[in-house]
Short mmCIF file of N, CA and C in Angstrom, two decimals:
data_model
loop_
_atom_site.label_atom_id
_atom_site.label_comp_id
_atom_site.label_asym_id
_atom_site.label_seq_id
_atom_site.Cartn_x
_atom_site.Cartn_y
_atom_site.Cartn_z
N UNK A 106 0.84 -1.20 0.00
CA UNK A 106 0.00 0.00 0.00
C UNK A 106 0.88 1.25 0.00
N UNK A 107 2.22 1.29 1.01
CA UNK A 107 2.96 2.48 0.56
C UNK A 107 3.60 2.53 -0.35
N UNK A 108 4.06 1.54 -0.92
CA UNK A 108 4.83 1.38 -2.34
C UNK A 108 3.91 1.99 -3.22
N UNK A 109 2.22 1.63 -3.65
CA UNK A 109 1.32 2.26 -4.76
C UNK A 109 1.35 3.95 -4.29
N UNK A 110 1.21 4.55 -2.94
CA UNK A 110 1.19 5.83 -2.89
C UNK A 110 2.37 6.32 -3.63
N UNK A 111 3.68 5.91 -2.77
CA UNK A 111 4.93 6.71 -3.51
C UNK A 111 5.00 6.72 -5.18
N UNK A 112 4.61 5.61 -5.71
CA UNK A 112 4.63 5.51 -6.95
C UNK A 112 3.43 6.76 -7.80
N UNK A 113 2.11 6.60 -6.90
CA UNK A 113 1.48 7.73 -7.11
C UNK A 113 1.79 9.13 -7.22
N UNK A 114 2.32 9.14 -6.08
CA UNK A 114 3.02 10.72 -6.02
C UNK A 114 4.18 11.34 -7.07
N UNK A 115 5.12 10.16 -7.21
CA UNK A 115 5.73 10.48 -8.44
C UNK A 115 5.71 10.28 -9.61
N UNK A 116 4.36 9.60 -10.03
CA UNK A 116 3.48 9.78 -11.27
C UNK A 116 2.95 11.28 -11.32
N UNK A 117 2.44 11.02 -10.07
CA UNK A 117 1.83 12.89 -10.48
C UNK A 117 2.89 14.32 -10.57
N UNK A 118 3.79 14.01 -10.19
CA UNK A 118 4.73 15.07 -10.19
C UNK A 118 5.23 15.21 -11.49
N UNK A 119 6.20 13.74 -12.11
CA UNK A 119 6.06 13.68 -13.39
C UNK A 119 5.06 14.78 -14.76
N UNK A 120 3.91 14.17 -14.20
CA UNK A 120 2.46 14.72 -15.15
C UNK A 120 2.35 16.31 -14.69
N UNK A 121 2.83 16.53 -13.52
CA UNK A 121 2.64 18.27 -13.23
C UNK A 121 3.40 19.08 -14.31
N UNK A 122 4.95 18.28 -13.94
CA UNK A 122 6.44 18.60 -14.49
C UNK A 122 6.26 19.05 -16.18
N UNK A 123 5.19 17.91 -17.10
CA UNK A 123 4.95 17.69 -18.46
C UNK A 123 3.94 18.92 -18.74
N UNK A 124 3.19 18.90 -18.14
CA UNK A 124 2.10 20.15 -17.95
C UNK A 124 2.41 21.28 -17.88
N UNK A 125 3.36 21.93 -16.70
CA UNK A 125 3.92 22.92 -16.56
C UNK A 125 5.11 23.42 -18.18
N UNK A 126 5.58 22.45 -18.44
CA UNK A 126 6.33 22.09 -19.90
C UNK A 126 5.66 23.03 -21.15
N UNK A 127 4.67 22.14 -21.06
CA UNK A 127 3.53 22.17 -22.30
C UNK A 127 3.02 23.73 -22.07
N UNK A 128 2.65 24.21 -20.81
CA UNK A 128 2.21 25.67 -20.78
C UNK A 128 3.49 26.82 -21.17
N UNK A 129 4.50 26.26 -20.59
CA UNK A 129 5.58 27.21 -20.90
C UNK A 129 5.85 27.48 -22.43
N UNK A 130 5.65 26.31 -23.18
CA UNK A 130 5.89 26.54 -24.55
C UNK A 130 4.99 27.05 -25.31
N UNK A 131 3.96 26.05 -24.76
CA UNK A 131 2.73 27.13 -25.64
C UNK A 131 2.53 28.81 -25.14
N UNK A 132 2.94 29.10 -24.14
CA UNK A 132 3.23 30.60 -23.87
C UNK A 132 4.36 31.43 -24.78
N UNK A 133 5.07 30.73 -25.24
CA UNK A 133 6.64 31.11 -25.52
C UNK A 133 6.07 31.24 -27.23
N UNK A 134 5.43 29.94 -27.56
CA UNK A 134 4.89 30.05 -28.93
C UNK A 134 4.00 31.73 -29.06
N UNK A 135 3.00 31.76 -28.29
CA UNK A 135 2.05 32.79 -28.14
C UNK A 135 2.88 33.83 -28.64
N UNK A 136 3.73 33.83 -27.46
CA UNK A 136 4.54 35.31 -27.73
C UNK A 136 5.25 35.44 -28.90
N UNK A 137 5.72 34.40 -29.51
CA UNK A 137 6.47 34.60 -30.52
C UNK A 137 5.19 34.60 -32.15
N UNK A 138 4.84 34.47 -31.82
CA UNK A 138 3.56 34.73 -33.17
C UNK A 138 3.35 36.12 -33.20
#
């Protein structure tokens, strides 16, 4: 059961990490258009 949390938690951090990614560029794109 603590093994599936930790694994959880750094699934989701991962997916924050990709997200935060994806906004930065598509911001960076924005600006550059």
């Amino acid at each position: 059961m603590r093994h599936a949390l930790i694994f959880f938690i750094k699934t989701c951090k991962i997916l924050f990490q990709e997200h935060t990614t994806i906004k930065k560029t598509a911001y960076l794109r924005v600006n550059l258009m």
